[in-house]
PDB file of C-alpha atoms and ligand atoms in Angstrom:
ATOM      1  CA  MET A 266      16.732   5.724   6.463  1.00  0.00           C
ATOM      2  CA  ILE A 267      13.967   6.078   3.869  1.00  0.00           C
ATOM      3  CA  GLU A 268      11.381   3.516   5.038  1.00  0.00           C
ATOM      4  CA  VAL A 269       8.568   1.978   2.716  1.00  0.00           C
ATOM      5  CA  HIS A 270       5.180   0.611   3.685  1.00  0.00           C
ATOM      6  CA  HIS A 271       4.470  -2.043   1.279  1.00  0.00           C
ATOM      7  CA  LEU A 272       1.289  -3.859   0.777  1.00  0.00           C
ATOM      8  CA  ASN A 273       1.732  -7.758  -0.929  1.00  0.00           C
ATOM      9  CA  ALA A 274       0.377  -8.419  -4.625  1.00  0.00           C
ATOM     10  CA  SER A 275      -0.119  -4.047  -4.595  1.00  0.00           C
ATOM     11  CA  ARG A 276       0.919  -1.331  -6.785  1.00  0.00           C
ATOM     12  CA  SER A 277       3.757  -0.359  -4.018  1.00  0.00           C
ATOM     13  CA  ARG A 278       5.995  -2.769  -5.631  1.00  0.00           C
ATOM     14  CA  ARG A 279       6.842   0.318  -7.927  1.00  0.00           C
ATOM     15  CA  ILE A 280       8.388   1.973  -5.103  1.00  0.00           C
ATOM     16  CA  THR A 281      10.884  -0.585  -3.984  1.00  0.00           C
ATOM     17  CA  TRP A 282      11.578  -0.886  -7.666  1.00  0.00           C
ATOM     18  CA  MET A 283      12.604   2.499  -8.075  1.00  0.00           C
ATOM     19  CA  LEU A 284      14.566   2.864  -4.637  1.00  0.00           C
ATOM     20  CA  GLU A 285      16.478  -0.115  -6.251  1.00  0.00           C
ATOM     21  CA  GLU A 286      17.018   1.712  -9.289  1.00  0.00           C
ATOM     22  CA  LEU A 287      18.173   4.668  -7.645  1.00  0.00           C
ATOM     23  CA  GLY A 288      20.533   2.435  -5.665  1.00  0.00           C
ATOM     24  CA  LEU A 289      19.169   3.719  -2.306  1.00  0.00           C
ATOM     25  CA  PRO A 290      19.145   2.422   0.825  1.00  0.00           C
ATOM     26  CA  TYR A 291      15.459   1.427   2.641  1.00  0.00           C
ATOM     27  CA  ASP A 292      13.922  -0.375   4.668  1.00  0.00           C
ATOM     28  CA  VAL A 293      10.443  -2.293   4.029  1.00  0.00           C
ATOM     29  CA  VAL A 294       7.147  -2.516   6.655  1.00  0.00           C
ATOM     30  CA  THR A 295       5.541  -5.167   4.858  1.00  0.00           C
ATOM     31  CA  TYR A 296       1.533  -5.423   5.580  1.00  0.00           C
ATOM     32  CA  GLN A 297      -0.365  -8.720   4.285  1.00  0.00           C
ATOM     33  CA  ARG A 298      -3.924  -8.519   2.552  1.00  0.00           C
ATOM     34  CA  ASP A 299      -6.843  -9.909   4.412  1.00  0.00           C
ATOM     35  CA  PRO A 300      -7.402 -13.539   2.513  1.00  0.00           C
ATOM     36  CA  VAL A 301     -10.855 -12.764   2.468  1.00  0.00           C
ATOM     37  CA  THR A 302     -11.765  -8.998   1.440  1.00  0.00           C
ATOM     38  CA  ASN A 303      -8.206  -8.807  -0.443  1.00  0.00           C
ATOM     39  CA  LEU A 304      -8.122  -5.553   1.595  1.00  0.00           C
ATOM     40  CA  ALA A 305      -4.991  -3.943   3.588  1.00  0.00           C
ATOM     41  CA  PRO A 306      -5.133  -4.656   7.526  1.00  0.00           C
ATOM     42  CA  PRO A 307      -6.137  -1.937   9.587  1.00  0.00           C
ATOM     43  CA  SER A 308      -2.478  -1.221  10.708  1.00  0.00           C
ATOM     44  CA  LEU A 309      -1.443   0.596   7.416  1.00  0.00           C
ATOM     45  CA  LYS A 310      -3.640   3.270   9.099  1.00  0.00           C
ATOM     46  CA  ALA A 311      -1.151   4.016  11.409  1.00  0.00           C
ATOM     47  CA  ILE A 312       1.052   5.555   9.228  1.00  0.00           C
ATOM     48  CA  HIS A 313      -1.183   7.294   7.263  1.00  0.00           C
ATOM     49  CA  PRO A 314      -5.250   7.398   7.605  1.00  0.00           C
ATOM     50  CA  LEU A 315      -6.208   6.155   4.145  1.00  0.00           C
ATOM     51  CA  GLY A 316      -4.576   2.495   5.156  1.00  0.00           C
ATOM     52  CA  LYS A 317      -3.408   2.199   1.439  1.00  0.00           C
ATOM     53  CA  ALA A 318      -0.086   0.980   0.019  1.00  0.00           C
ATOM     54  CA  PRO A 319       2.874   2.605  -1.004  1.00  0.00           C
ATOM     55  CA  VAL A 320       3.408   5.024   2.314  1.00  0.00           C
ATOM     56  CA  LEU A 321       6.695   6.479   2.189  1.00  0.00           C
ATOM     57  CA  ARG A 322       8.622   8.151   5.214  1.00  0.00           C
ATOM     58  CA  ASP A 323      11.581  10.103   4.614  1.00  0.00           C
ATOM     59  CA  ARG A 324      12.842  12.804   6.264  1.00  0.00           C
ATOM     60  CA  GLY A 325      10.158  12.914   8.888  1.00  0.00           C
ATOM     61  CA  LYS A 326       7.935  12.991   6.200  1.00  0.00           C
ATOM     62  CA  VAL A 327       5.324  10.377   5.467  1.00  0.00           C
ATOM     63  CA  PHE A 328       4.195  10.995   1.276  1.00  0.00           C
ATOM     64  CA  ILE A 329       1.295   8.894  -0.277  1.00  0.00           C
ATOM     65  CA  GLU A 330       0.430   8.427  -4.098  1.00  0.00           C
ATOM     66  CA  SER A 331       2.877   6.232  -5.725  1.00  0.00           C
ATOM     67  CA  GLY A 332       3.272   9.012  -8.261  1.00  0.00           C
ATOM     68  CA  ALA A 333       4.173  11.584  -6.042  1.00  0.00           C
ATOM     69  CA  ILE A 334       6.583   9.703  -3.885  1.00  0.00           C
ATOM     70  CA  ILE A 335       8.345   8.688  -7.773  1.00  0.00           C
ATOM     71  CA  ASP A 336       8.431  12.331  -8.287  1.00  0.00           C
ATOM     72  CA  TYR A 337      10.108  13.109  -5.039  1.00  0.00           C
ATOM     73  CA  LEU A 338      12.465  10.391  -4.913  1.00  0.00           C
ATOM     74  CA  LEU A 339      13.850  11.491  -7.999  1.00  0.00           C
ATOM     75  CA  ARG A 340      13.804  15.176  -6.993  1.00  0.00           C
ATOM     76  CA  GLN A 341      15.473  14.206  -4.037  1.00  0.00           C
ATOM     77  CA  TYR A 342      17.900  11.517  -5.013  1.00  0.00           C
ATOM     78  CA  GLY A 343      17.685  10.766  -8.509  1.00  0.00           C
ATOM     79  CA  ALA A 344      20.447  13.517  -9.795  1.00  0.00           C
ATOM     80  CA  GLY A 345      18.847  14.271 -12.817  1.00  0.00           C
ATOM     81  CA  ARG A 346      18.531  10.533 -13.794  1.00  0.00           C
ATOM     82  CA  PHE A 347      15.193   8.361 -14.804  1.00  0.00           C
ATOM     83  CA  MET A 348      13.591  11.664 -15.953  1.00  0.00           C
ATOM     84  CA  PRO A 349      14.041  14.322 -18.460  1.00  0.00           C
ATOM     85  CA  ALA A 350      15.721  17.720 -17.619  1.00  0.00           C
ATOM     86  CA  PRO A 351      12.672  20.267 -16.819  1.00  0.00           C
ATOM     87  CA  ASP A 352      13.619  21.794 -19.979  1.00  0.00           C
ATOM     88  CA  ALA A 353      13.919  19.509 -22.493  1.00  0.00           C
ATOM     89  CA  VAL A 354      11.426  18.641 -25.075  1.00  0.00           C
ATOM     90  CA  GLU A 355      10.428  15.152 -23.273  1.00  0.00           C
ATOM     91  CA  TYR A 356       9.410  17.007 -20.087  1.00  0.00           C
ATOM     92  CA  ASP A 357       6.023  17.514 -20.357  1.00  0.00           C
ATOM     93  CA  ARG A 358       5.491  14.199 -21.735  1.00  0.00           C
ATOM     94  CA  TYR A 359       7.377  12.558 -19.002  1.00  0.00           C
ATOM     95  CA  VAL A 360       5.097  14.677 -16.375  1.00  0.00           C
ATOM     96  CA  GLU A 361       1.665  13.670 -18.371  1.00  0.00           C
ATOM     97  CA  LEU A 362       2.336   9.745 -18.298  1.00  0.00           C
ATOM     98  CA  LEU A 363       3.093  10.070 -14.690  1.00  0.00           C
ATOM     99  CA  HIS A 364      -0.152  11.524 -13.838  1.00  0.00           C
ATOM    100  CA  TYR A 365      -1.850   9.332 -16.488  1.00  0.00           C
ATOM    101  CA  ALA A 366      -0.989   6.109 -14.905  1.00  0.00           C
ATOM    102  CA  GLU A 367      -3.429   6.163 -11.806  1.00  0.00           C
ATOM    103  CA  GLY A 368      -5.264   9.314 -13.136  1.00  0.00           C
ATOM    104  CA  SER A 369      -6.774   7.615 -15.666  1.00  0.00           C
ATOM    105  CA  ALA A 370      -5.435   4.143 -17.202  1.00  0.00           C
ATOM    106  CA  MET A 371      -6.148   2.429 -13.869  1.00  0.00           C
ATOM    107  CA  LEU A 372      -9.657   3.474 -13.425  1.00  0.00           C
ATOM    108  CA  PRO A 373     -11.207   0.954 -16.344  1.00  0.00           C
ATOM    109  CA  LEU A 374      -9.315  -1.815 -14.785  1.00  0.00           C
ATOM    110  CA  LEU A 375     -10.403  -1.002 -11.321  1.00  0.00           C
ATOM    111  CA  LEU A 376     -14.019  -0.744 -12.623  1.00  0.00           C
ATOM    112  CA  LYS A 377     -13.468  -4.004 -13.957  1.00  0.00           C
ATOM    113  CA  LEU A 378     -12.634  -5.606 -10.728  1.00  0.00           C
ATOM    114  CA  TYR A 379     -15.054  -4.146  -8.676  1.00  0.00           C
ATOM    115  CA  VAL A 380     -17.899  -4.510 -11.195  1.00  0.00           C
ATOM    116  CA  GLY A 381     -17.233  -7.893 -12.148  1.00  0.00           C
ATOM    117  CA  ARG A 382     -17.878  -9.114  -8.388  1.00  0.00           C
ATOM    118  CA  LEU A 383     -21.428  -8.033  -8.784  1.00  0.00           C
ATOM    119  CA  GLY A 384     -21.803 -10.765 -11.127  1.00  0.00           C
ATOM    120  CA  GLU A 385     -25.048 -10.467 -13.157  1.00  0.00           C
ATOM    121  CA  ALA A 386     -26.336  -6.974 -11.655  1.00  0.00           C
ATOM    122  CA  GLY A 387     -22.751  -5.216 -13.192  1.00  0.00           C
ATOM    123  CA  ALA A 388     -23.325  -6.838 -16.925  1.00  0.00           C
ATOM    124  CA  PRO A 389     -25.033  -3.207 -17.996  1.00  0.00           C
ATOM    125  CA  LEU A 390     -21.612  -1.716 -17.368  1.00  0.00           C
ATOM    126  CA  HIS A 391     -19.417  -4.257 -19.115  1.00  0.00           C
ATOM    127  CA  PRO A 392     -19.763  -2.983 -22.453  1.00  0.00           C
ATOM    128  CA  ARG A 393     -18.428   0.431 -21.460  1.00  0.00           C
ATOM    129  CA  ILE A 394     -15.786  -0.840 -19.599  1.00  0.00           C
ATOM    130  CA  GLU A 395     -14.086  -3.204 -21.926  1.00  0.00           C
ATOM    131  CA  GLY A 396     -14.308   0.019 -24.639  1.00  0.00           C
ATOM    132  CA  GLU A 397     -12.533   1.767 -22.065  1.00  0.00           C
ATOM    133  CA  ILE A 398     -10.006  -0.757 -21.364  1.00  0.00           C
ATOM    134  CA  GLN A 399      -9.602  -1.182 -25.276  1.00  0.00           C
ATOM    135  CA  ASN A 400      -9.248   2.678 -25.726  1.00  0.00           C
ATOM    136  CA  HIS A 401      -6.710   3.050 -22.838  1.00  0.00           C
ATOM    137  CA  LEU A 402      -4.487  -0.050 -23.188  1.00  0.00           C
ATOM    138  CA  GLY A 403      -4.861   0.220 -26.841  1.00  0.00           C
ATOM    139  CA  TRP A 404      -3.227   3.863 -26.940  1.00  0.00           C
ATOM    140  CA  LEU A 405      -0.635   2.549 -24.806  1.00  0.00           C
ATOM    141  CA  ASP A 406       0.174   0.094 -26.870  1.00  0.00           C
ATOM    142  CA  SER A 407       0.550   1.967 -29.717  1.00  0.00           C
ATOM    143  CA  GLU A 408       2.645   4.492 -27.938  1.00  0.00           C
ATOM    144  CA  LEU A 409       5.446   2.280 -27.417  1.00  0.00           C
ATOM    145  CA  ALA A 410       5.289   0.675 -30.823  1.00  0.00           C
ATOM    146  CA  GLY A 411       9.082   1.309 -31.932  1.00  0.00           C
ATOM    147  CA  ARG A 412      10.587   1.954 -28.584  1.00  0.00           C
ATOM    148  CA  ASP A 413      11.581   0.394 -25.172  1.00  0.00           C
ATOM    149  CA  TYR A 414      10.023   2.929 -22.856  1.00  0.00           C
ATOM    150  CA  PHE A 415       7.155   5.754 -22.755  1.00  0.00           C
ATOM    151  CA  VAL A 416       9.702   8.380 -23.015  1.00  0.00           C
ATOM    152  CA  GLY A 417      13.202   9.118 -24.474  1.00  0.00           C
ATOM    153  CA  SER A 418      15.215   5.805 -25.002  1.00  0.00           C
ATOM    154  CA  GLY A 419      15.551   5.088 -21.523  1.00  0.00           C
ATOM    155  CA  LEU A 420      14.013   4.111 -18.121  1.00  0.00           C
ATOM    156  CA  THR A 421      11.961   7.088 -16.596  1.00  0.00           C
ATOM    157  CA  GLY A 422       9.776   7.645 -13.602  1.00  0.00           C
ATOM    158  CA  ALA A 423       7.241   7.578 -15.847  1.00  0.00           C
ATOM    159  CA  ASP A 424       7.939   3.639 -17.017  1.00  0.00           C
ATOM    160  CA  VAL A 425       7.861   2.869 -13.367  1.00  0.00           C
ATOM    161  CA  GLN A 426       4.326   4.494 -12.874  1.00  0.00           C
ATOM    162  CA  LEU A 427       3.027   2.354 -15.900  1.00  0.00           C
ATOM    163  CA  SER A 428       4.396  -0.979 -15.021  1.00  0.00           C
ATOM    164  CA  PHE A 429       1.714  -2.046 -12.691  1.00  0.00           C
ATOM    165  CA  VAL A 430      -0.674  -1.006 -15.953  1.00  0.00           C
ATOM    166  CA  ALA A 431       1.226  -3.007 -18.417  1.00  0.00           C
ATOM    167  CA  GLN A 432       1.696  -5.872 -16.296  1.00  0.00           C
ATOM    168  CA  ILE A 433      -2.271  -6.126 -15.179  1.00  0.00           C
ATOM    169  CA  ALA A 434      -2.832  -5.695 -19.094  1.00  0.00           C
ATOM    170  CA  ALA A 435      -1.388  -9.192 -19.881  1.00  0.00           C
ATOM    171  CA  ARG A 436      -3.417 -10.540 -17.326  1.00  0.00           C
ATOM    172  CA  PHE A 437      -6.648  -9.370 -17.701  1.00  0.00           C
ATOM    173  CA  ALA A 438      -6.356  -9.221 -21.654  1.00  0.00           C
ATOM    174  CA  GLY A 439      -3.731 -11.765 -22.115  1.00  0.00           C
ATOM    175  CA  ARG A 440      -0.168 -11.317 -23.517  1.00  0.00           C
ATOM    176  CA  GLU A 441      -0.897 -11.375 -26.842  1.00  0.00           C
ATOM    177  CA  ALA A 442      -4.073  -8.266 -26.750  1.00  0.00           C
ATOM    178  CA  PHE A 443      -1.459  -5.548 -26.527  1.00  0.00           C
ATOM    179  CA  PRO A 444       2.173  -6.906 -27.668  1.00  0.00           C
ATOM    180  CA  ASN A 445       3.948  -3.898 -27.025  1.00  0.00           C
ATOM    181  CA  LEU A 446       2.701  -3.456 -23.374  1.00  0.00           C
ATOM    182  CA  THR A 447       3.451  -6.970 -22.948  1.00  0.00           C
ATOM    183  CA  ALA A 448       6.893  -6.722 -24.248  1.00  0.00           C
ATOM    184  CA  PHE A 449       7.600  -3.758 -22.078  1.00  0.00           C
ATOM    185  CA  ALA A 450       6.010  -5.754 -19.053  1.00  0.00           C
ATOM    186  CA  ASP A 451       8.472  -8.264 -20.030  1.00  0.00           C
ATOM    187  CA  ARG A 452      11.349  -5.710 -20.277  1.00  0.00           C
ATOM    188  CA  ILE A 453      11.249  -4.213 -16.940  1.00  0.00           C
ATOM    189  CA  GLU A 454      10.576  -7.792 -15.200  1.00  0.00           C
ATOM    190  CA  ALA A 455      14.100  -8.589 -16.987  1.00  0.00           C
ATOM    191  CA  ARG A 456      16.087  -5.813 -14.905  1.00  0.00           C
ATOM    192  CA  PRO A 457      18.124  -6.720 -11.935  1.00  0.00           C
ATOM    193  CA  ALA A 458      16.810  -3.638 -10.075  1.00  0.00           C
ATOM    194  CA  TYR A 459      12.987  -4.590 -10.837  1.00  0.00           C
ATOM    195  CA  GLN A 460      13.873  -8.257  -9.685  1.00  0.00           C
ATOM    196  CA  ARG A 461      16.343  -7.324  -6.647  1.00  0.00           C
ATOM    197  CA  ALA A 462      12.851  -5.641  -4.987  1.00  0.00           C
ATOM    198  CA  MET A 463      11.213  -8.559  -6.039  1.00  0.00           C
ATOM    199  CA  ALA A 464      13.054 -10.426  -3.933  1.00  0.00           C
ATOM    200  CA  ARG A 465      12.940  -8.300  -0.990  1.00  0.00           C
ATOM    201  CA  SER A 466       9.157  -7.244  -0.867  1.00  0.00           C
ATOM    202  CA  GLY A 467       7.362  -9.973  -2.839  1.00  0.00           C
ATOM    203  CA  ALA A 468       6.373 -10.316  -5.998  1.00  0.00           C
TER     204      ALA A 468
HETATM  205  N1  LIG B 744      -3.545   5.863  -6.147  1.00  0.00           N
HETATM  206  C1  LIG B 744      -2.917   4.914  -5.303  1.00  0.00           C
HETATM  207  C2  LIG B 744      -3.013   4.005  -5.126  1.00  0.00           C
HETATM  208  C3  LIG B 744      -3.365   3.333  -3.425  1.00  0.00           C
HETATM  209  C4  LIG B 744      -4.446   2.242  -3.446  1.00  0.00           C
HETATM  210  O1  LIG B 744      -5.122   2.235  -3.562  1.00  0.00           O
HETATM  211  N2  LIG B 744      -3.458   1.063  -3.067  1.00  0.00           N
HETATM  212  C5  LIG B 744      -4.159  -0.381  -2.931  1.00  0.00           C
HETATM  213  C6  LIG B 744      -2.759  -1.100  -3.269  1.00  0.00           C
HETATM  214  S1  LIG B 744      -2.769  -1.676  -4.913  1.00  0.00           S
HETATM  215  C7  LIG B 744      -4.211  -0.487  -1.416  1.00  0.00           C
HETATM  216  O2  LIG B 744      -3.490  -0.198  -0.356  1.00  0.00           O
HETATM  217  N3  LIG B 744      -5.651  -1.606  -1.035  1.00  0.00           N
HETATM  218  C8  LIG B 744      -5.805  -1.689   0.261  1.00  0.00           C
HETATM  219  C9  LIG B 744      -7.025  -1.415   0.449  1.00  0.00           C
HETATM  220  O3  LIG B 744      -7.578  -0.565  -0.350  1.00  0.00           O
HETATM  221  O4  LIG B 744      -7.465  -1.766   1.372  1.00  0.00           O
HETATM  222  C10 LIG B 744      -1.179   5.055  -5.745  1.00  0.00           C
HETATM  223  O5  LIG B 744      -0.836   5.177  -6.823  1.00  0.00           O
HETATM  224  O6  LIG B 744      -0.799   5.289  -4.588  1.00  0.00           O
END
């Protein structure tokens, strides 16, 4: 049985959601963040030394990195669903966005979170961070103009990866700032598979 190691209020929600979209059976092992530090409990290191979520265990192997986990699940169990065929014109865009979510888009959002904790000491960095947030979220918002999903006409693994960015965008910048991203976040949250995942592993 596939096992997902899930941390509350975290990016690992993408993996339980992807599993629900695929209709695969899985077990969830849930960890709770420390209420003071917001960090994962040390027990998460028992499954992988980094102690980060998500971690997936399947067929005796342990996988980290949500983008790599989504790629693995779709290759193993997707039977062509939720990704373009490797020889399709949209495949390269799919791979690009699958990596882009964690490789680029999350960075300024995480910097805002961490530098914000420095108070006044972090002030010199705020303009650069805000500029990069506008740059990345503005680009993603424009990519969604006139379309429901980032690649082709239906949901792909790239949308699952970018879902967390869209959800944070609405939270950090307000629902009006990036309207296409907000509509995208609303669209994915309305999906029955997403709702099943949240009911199972917590929103
Ligand atoms: N790029 C990784 C990020 C993994 C990561 O940093 N996860 C966070 C949760 S969103 C975590 O485990 N934080 C707990 C901690 O750092 O103690 C992925 O997408 O899987």
